[in-house]
Short mmCIF file of C-alpha atoms in Angstrom, two decimals:
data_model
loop_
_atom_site.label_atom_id
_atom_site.label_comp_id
_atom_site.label_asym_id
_atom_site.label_seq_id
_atom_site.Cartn_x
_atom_site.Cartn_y
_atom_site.Cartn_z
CA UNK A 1002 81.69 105.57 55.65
CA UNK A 1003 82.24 105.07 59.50
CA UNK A 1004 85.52 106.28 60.39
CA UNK A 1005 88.23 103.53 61.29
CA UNK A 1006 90.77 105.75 62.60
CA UNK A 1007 90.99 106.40 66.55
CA UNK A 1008 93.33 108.81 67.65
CA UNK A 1009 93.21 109.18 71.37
CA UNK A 1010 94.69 112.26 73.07
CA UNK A 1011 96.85 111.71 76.24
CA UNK A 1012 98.26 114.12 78.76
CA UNK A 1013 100.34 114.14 82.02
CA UNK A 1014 97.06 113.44 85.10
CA UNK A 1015 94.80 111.66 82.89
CA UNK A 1016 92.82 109.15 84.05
CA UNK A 1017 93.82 105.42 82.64
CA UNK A 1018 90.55 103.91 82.78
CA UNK A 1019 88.99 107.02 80.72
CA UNK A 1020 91.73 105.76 77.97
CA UNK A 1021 91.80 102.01 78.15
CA UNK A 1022 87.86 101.00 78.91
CA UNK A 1023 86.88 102.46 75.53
CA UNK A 1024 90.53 101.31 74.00
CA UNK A 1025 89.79 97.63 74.63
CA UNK A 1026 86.22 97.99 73.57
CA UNK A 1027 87.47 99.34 70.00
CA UNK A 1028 90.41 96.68 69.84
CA UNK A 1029 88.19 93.63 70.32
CA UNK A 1030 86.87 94.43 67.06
CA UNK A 1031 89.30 92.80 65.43
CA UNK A 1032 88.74 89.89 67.09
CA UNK A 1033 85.83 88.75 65.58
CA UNK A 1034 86.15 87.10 62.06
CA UNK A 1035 84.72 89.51 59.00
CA UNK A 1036 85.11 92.56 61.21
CA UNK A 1037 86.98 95.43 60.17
CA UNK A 1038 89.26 96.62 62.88
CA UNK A 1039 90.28 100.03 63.73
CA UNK A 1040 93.66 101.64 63.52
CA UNK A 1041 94.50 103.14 67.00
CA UNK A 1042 97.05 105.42 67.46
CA UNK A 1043 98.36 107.43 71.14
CA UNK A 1044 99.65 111.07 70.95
CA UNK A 1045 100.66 112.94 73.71
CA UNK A 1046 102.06 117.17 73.55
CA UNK A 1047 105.45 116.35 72.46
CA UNK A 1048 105.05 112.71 72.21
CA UNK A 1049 106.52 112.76 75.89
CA UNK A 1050 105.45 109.33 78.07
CA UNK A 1051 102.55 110.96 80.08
CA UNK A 1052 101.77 110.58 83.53
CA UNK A 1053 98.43 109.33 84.88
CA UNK A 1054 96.76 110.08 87.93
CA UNK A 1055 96.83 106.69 88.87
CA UNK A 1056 100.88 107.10 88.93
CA UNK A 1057 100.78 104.73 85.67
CA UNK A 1058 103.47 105.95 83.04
CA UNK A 1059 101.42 105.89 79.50
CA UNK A 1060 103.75 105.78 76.43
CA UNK A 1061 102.11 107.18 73.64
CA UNK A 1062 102.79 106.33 69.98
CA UNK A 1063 103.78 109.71 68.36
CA UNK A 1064 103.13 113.26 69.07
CA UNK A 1065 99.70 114.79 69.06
CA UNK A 1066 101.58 118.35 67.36
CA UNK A 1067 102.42 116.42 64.48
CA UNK A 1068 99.10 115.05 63.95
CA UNK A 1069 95.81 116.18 61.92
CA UNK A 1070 92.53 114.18 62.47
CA UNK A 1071 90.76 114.14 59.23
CA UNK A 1072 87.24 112.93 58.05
CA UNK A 1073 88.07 109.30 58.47
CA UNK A 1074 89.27 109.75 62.09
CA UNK A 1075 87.46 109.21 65.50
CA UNK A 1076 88.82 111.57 68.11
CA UNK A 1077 89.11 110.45 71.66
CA UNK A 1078 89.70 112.95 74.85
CA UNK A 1079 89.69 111.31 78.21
CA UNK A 1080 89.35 112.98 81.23
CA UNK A 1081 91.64 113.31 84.37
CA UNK A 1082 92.36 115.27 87.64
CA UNK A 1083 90.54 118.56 87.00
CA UNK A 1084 92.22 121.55 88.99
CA UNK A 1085 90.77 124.84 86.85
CA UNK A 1086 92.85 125.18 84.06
CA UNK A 1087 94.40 122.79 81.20
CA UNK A 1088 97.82 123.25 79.22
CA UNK A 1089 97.41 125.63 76.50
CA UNK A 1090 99.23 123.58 73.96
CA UNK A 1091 96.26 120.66 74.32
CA UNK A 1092 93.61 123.06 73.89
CA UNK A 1093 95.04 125.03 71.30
CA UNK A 1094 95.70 121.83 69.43
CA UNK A 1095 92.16 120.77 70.14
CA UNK A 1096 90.87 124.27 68.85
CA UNK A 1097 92.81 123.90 65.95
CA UNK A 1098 92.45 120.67 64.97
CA UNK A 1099 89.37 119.00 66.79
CA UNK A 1100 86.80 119.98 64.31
CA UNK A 1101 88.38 118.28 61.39
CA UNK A 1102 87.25 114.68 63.12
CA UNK A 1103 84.53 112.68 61.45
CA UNK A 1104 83.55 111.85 64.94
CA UNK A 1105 84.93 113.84 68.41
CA UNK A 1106 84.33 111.92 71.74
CA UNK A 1107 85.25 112.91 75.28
CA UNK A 1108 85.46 110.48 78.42
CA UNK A 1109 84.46 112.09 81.70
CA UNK A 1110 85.97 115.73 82.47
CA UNK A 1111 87.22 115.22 79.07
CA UNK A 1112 83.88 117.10 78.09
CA UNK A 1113 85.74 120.40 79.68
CA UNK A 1114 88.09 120.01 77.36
CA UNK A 1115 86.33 120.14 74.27
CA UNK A 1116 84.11 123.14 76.04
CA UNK A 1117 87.33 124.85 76.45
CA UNK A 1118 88.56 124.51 73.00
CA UNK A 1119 84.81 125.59 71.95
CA UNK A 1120 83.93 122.12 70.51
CA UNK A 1121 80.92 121.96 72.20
CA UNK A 1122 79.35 125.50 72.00
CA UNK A 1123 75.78 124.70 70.71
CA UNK A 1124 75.47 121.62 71.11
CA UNK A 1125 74.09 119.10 74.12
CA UNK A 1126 76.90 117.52 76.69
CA UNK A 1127 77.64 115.88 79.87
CA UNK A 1128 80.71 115.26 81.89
CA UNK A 1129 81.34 113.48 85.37
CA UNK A 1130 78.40 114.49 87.60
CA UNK A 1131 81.23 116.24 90.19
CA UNK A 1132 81.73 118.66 87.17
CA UNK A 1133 78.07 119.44 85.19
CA UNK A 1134 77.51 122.58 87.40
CA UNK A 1135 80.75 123.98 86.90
CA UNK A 1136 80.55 123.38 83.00
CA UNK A 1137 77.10 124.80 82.99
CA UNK A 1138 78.29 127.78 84.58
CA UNK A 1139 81.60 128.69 82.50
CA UNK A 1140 80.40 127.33 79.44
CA UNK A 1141 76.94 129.02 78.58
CA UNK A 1142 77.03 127.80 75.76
CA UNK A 1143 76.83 124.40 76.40
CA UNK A 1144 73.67 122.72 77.30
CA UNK A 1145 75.05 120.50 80.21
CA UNK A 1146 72.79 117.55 80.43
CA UNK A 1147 74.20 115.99 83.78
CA UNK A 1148 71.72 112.94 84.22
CA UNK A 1149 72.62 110.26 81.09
CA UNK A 1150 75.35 108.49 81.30
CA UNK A 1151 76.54 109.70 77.82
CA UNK A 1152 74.96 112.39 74.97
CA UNK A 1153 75.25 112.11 71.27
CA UNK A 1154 74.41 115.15 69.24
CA UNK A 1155 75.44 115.05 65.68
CA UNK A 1156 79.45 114.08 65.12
CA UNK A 1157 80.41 114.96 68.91
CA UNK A 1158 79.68 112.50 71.87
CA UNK A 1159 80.50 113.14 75.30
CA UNK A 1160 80.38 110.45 78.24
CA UNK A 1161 80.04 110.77 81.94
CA UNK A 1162 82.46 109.23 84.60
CA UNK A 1163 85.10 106.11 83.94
CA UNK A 1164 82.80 103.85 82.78
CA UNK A 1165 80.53 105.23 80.90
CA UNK A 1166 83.23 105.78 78.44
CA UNK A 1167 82.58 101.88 77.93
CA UNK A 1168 79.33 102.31 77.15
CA UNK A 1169 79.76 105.30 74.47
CA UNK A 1170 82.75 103.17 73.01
CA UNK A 1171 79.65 100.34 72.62
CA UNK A 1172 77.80 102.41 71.11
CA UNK A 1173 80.27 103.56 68.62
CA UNK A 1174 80.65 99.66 67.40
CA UNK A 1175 77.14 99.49 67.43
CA UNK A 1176 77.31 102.36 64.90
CA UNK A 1177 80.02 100.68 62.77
CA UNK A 1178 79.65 97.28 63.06
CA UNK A 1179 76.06 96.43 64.06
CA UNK A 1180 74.26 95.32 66.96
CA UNK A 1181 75.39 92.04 67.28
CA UNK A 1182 78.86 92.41 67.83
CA UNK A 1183 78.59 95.56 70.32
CA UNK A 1184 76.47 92.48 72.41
CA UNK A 1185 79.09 90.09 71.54
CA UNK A 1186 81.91 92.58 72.81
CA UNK A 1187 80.26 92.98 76.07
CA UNK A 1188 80.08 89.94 76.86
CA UNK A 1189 83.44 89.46 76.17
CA UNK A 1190 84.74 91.73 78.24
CA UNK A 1191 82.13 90.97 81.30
CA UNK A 1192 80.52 94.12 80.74
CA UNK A 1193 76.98 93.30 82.55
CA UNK A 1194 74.88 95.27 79.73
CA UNK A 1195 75.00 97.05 76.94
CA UNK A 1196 73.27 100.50 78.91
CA UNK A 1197 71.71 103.09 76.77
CA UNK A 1198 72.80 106.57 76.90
CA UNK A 1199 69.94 108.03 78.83
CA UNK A 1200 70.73 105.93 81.95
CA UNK A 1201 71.23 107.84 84.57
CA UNK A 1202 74.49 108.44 85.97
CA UNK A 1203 73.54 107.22 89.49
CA UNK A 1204 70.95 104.71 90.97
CA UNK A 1205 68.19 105.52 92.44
CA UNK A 1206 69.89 105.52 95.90
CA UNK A 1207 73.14 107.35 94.88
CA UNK A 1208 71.02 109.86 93.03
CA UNK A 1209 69.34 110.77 96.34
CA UNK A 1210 71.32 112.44 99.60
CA UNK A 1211 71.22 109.81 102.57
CA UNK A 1212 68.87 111.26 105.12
CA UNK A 1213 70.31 112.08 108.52
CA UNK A 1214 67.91 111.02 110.92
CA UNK A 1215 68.02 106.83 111.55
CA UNK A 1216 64.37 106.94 111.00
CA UNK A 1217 64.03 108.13 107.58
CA UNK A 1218 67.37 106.08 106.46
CA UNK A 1219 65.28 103.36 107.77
CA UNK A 1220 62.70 104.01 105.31
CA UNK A 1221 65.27 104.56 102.31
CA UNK A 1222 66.15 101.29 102.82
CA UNK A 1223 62.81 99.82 103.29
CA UNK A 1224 61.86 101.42 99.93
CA UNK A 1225 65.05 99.45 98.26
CA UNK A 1226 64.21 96.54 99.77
CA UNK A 1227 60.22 96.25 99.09
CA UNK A 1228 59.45 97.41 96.11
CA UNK A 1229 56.39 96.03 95.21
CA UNK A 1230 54.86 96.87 98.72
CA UNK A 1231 52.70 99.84 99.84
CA UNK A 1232 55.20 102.96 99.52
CA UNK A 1233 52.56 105.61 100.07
CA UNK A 1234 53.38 108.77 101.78
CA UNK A 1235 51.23 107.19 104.39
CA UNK A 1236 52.33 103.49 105.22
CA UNK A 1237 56.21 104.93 104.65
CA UNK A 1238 54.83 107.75 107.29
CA UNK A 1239 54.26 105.26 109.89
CA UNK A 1240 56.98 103.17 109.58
CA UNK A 1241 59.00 106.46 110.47
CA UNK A 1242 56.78 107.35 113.48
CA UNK A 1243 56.06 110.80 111.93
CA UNK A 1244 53.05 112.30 110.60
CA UNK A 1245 52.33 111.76 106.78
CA UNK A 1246 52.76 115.71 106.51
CA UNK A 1247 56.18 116.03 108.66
CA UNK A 1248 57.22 113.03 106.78
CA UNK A 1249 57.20 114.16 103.29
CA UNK A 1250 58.49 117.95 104.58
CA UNK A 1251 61.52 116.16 106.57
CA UNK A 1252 62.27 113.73 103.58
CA UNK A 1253 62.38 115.59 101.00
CA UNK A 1254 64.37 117.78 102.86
CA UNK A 1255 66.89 115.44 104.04
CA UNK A 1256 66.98 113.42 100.81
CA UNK A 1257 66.54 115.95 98.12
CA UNK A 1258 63.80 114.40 96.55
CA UNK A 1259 59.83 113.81 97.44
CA UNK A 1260 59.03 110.39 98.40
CA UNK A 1261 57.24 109.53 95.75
CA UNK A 1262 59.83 110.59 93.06
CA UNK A 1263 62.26 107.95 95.10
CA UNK A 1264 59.73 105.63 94.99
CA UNK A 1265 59.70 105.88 91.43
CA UNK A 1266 63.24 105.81 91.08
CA UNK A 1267 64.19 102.71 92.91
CA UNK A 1268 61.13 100.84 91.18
CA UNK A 1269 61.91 102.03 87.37
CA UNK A 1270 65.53 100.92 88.48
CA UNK A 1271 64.05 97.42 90.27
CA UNK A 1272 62.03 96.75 86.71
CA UNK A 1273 65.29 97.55 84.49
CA UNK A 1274 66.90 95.10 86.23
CA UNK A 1275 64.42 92.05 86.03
CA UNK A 1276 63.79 93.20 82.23
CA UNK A 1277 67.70 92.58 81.66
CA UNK A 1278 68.15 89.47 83.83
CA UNK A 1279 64.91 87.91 84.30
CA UNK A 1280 62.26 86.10 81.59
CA UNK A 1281 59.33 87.06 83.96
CA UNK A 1282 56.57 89.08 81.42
CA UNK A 1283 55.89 92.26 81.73
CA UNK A 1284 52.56 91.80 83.84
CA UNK A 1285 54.65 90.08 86.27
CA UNK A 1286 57.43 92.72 86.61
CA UNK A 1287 54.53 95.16 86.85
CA UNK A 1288 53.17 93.36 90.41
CA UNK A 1289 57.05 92.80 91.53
CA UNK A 1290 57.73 96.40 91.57
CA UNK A 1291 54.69 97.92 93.06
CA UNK A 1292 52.76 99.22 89.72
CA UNK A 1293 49.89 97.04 89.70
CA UNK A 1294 49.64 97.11 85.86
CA UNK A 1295 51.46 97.11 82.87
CA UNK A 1296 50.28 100.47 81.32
CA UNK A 1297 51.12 101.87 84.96
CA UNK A 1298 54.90 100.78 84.18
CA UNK A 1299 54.86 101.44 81.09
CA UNK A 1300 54.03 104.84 81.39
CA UNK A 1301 56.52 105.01 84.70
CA UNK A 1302 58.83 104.08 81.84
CA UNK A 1303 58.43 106.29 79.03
CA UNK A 1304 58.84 108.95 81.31
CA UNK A 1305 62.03 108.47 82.99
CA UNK A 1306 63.96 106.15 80.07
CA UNK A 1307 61.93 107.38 77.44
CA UNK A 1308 60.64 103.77 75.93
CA UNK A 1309 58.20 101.22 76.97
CA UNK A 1310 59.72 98.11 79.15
CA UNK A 1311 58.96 96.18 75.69
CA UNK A 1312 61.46 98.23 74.21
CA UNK A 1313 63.93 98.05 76.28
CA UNK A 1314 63.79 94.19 77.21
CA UNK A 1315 64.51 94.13 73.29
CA UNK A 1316 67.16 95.95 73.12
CA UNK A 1317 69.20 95.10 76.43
CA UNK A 1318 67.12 92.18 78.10
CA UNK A 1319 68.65 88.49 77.92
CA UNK A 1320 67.40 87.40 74.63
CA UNK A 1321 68.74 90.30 73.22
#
């Protein structure tokens, strides 16, 4: 039996979004007629009013020492202003007591926390992009995934930045209550989709450095703003004055990434979007975005979201 229990932990420098995005998601359940709400409960060390980083004064509803998250209880850690270190008495309560969740979910740098209370050793993760490294780095034993925008591996979940503590909370209804209803929530609350987990943290533009030269943040923008036309090494080349040789050296240089795998990035990312908000078929989207074919897309697809375009339009396209 899903659990209908939500405890979520707070602490003084938390960050309020981390706890009220997912929050609200879980509360709107109850909203809907025939759905079975959940119980959600606050607890801070001491049951002292905690301190965001925000400067927003959280009162919780009891004190986290005095509770014990059993097998009918969803955990909830957000994350917050990350300085090196945590207070011992929320780790050791986490260490103690996180285990004994049915289901253990962080929000953001909330992920450290679990790592530091050894929740997470063996198991797949990720954490506000700002952070993966580090976690990578002290935690060995943690397999840091810092791309998707939130990992699910067994009974622990873990979410990158702010938002993406929406999405996981989504998914958790999904879980529970059914497709139809995570949709119906979303909408709801304005949420533009319901993204899957292995969206990437960033766009395509975020995900790559700005170049420093005018010439080649000329062609970054070109690139965003033409996808469907020729983006070879060579037309993208001249457009930059440069030879098709110093302009791939200089631009992945600059940028981080080879042209062609930010080619690919802003065109996966151009198709997404036209497969969410747009009836055009697939054939269509194929020609907008500069692949020429379906099976060209769909294999562009499959290998950076993992499913076919017909796939995903199904799952988070308009009819969905």
């Amino acid at each position: 039996m899903s659990s209908r229990n939500v405890l979520v932990v707070l602490y003084d420098g938390l960050q309020s979004l981390d706890v009220s995005g997912p929050v609200e998601v879980l509360a709107a359940v109850s909203r809907f007629p025939g759905a079975e709400g959940y119980r959600i409960r606050t607890a801070s060390p001491g049951g002292a009013p905690v301190r965001t980083c925000s400067g927003l004064t959280l009162v919780p509803d009891g004190d986290l020492d005095s509770e014990r998250p059993g097998r009918a209880t969803t955990l909830i850690v957000p994350g917050g202003r990350y300085r090196g270190d945590f207070e011992p008495r929320l780790t050791d309560w986490l260490r103690a007591h996180g285990a004994g969740a049915q289901r253990l979910v962080s929000v953001c740098t909330g992920g450290l926390l679990l790592a530091e209370a050894g929740l997470l050793d063996g198991r797949r993760a990720t954490t506000h992009w700002s952070v993966c490294d580090h976690m990578a780095q002290k935690y060995p034993r943690v397999t840091v995934e810092p791309d998707p925008i939130y990992v699910r591996d067994g009974p622990v979940s873990t979410s990158a930045g702010v938002t993406a503590g929406i999405d996981l909370a989504l998914a958790l209804v999904e879980e529970d209550h059914g497709r139809e209803l995570a949709l119906a929530i979303a909408r709801q609350l304005v949420v533009f989709l319901k993204r899957p987990g292995n969206q990437a943290q960033f766009s395509a533009q975020l995900a790559a450095q700005t170049a420093r030269r005018e010439p080649l943040r000329e062609v970054q923008h070109w690139i965003t703003e033409h996808p469907g036309a020729d983006l070879s090494v060579e037309a993208l080349a001249a457009r930059a004055r440069l030879s098709p040789r110093h302009f791939a050296r200089a631009f992945q240089a600059e940028t981080g990434v080879t042209p062609g795998r930010y080619v690919e990035r802003v065109r996966v990312e151009h198709a997404r979007r036209l497969l969410e908000d747009s009836a055009e078929g697939v054939a269509q989207i194929a020609r907008a975005c500069g692949y020429g074919t379906p099976e060209a897309l769909r294999r562009a697809f499959v290998r950076t979201l993992g499913q076919p375009p017909t796939e995903y339009r199904r799952r988070f396209g308009p009819t969905a």
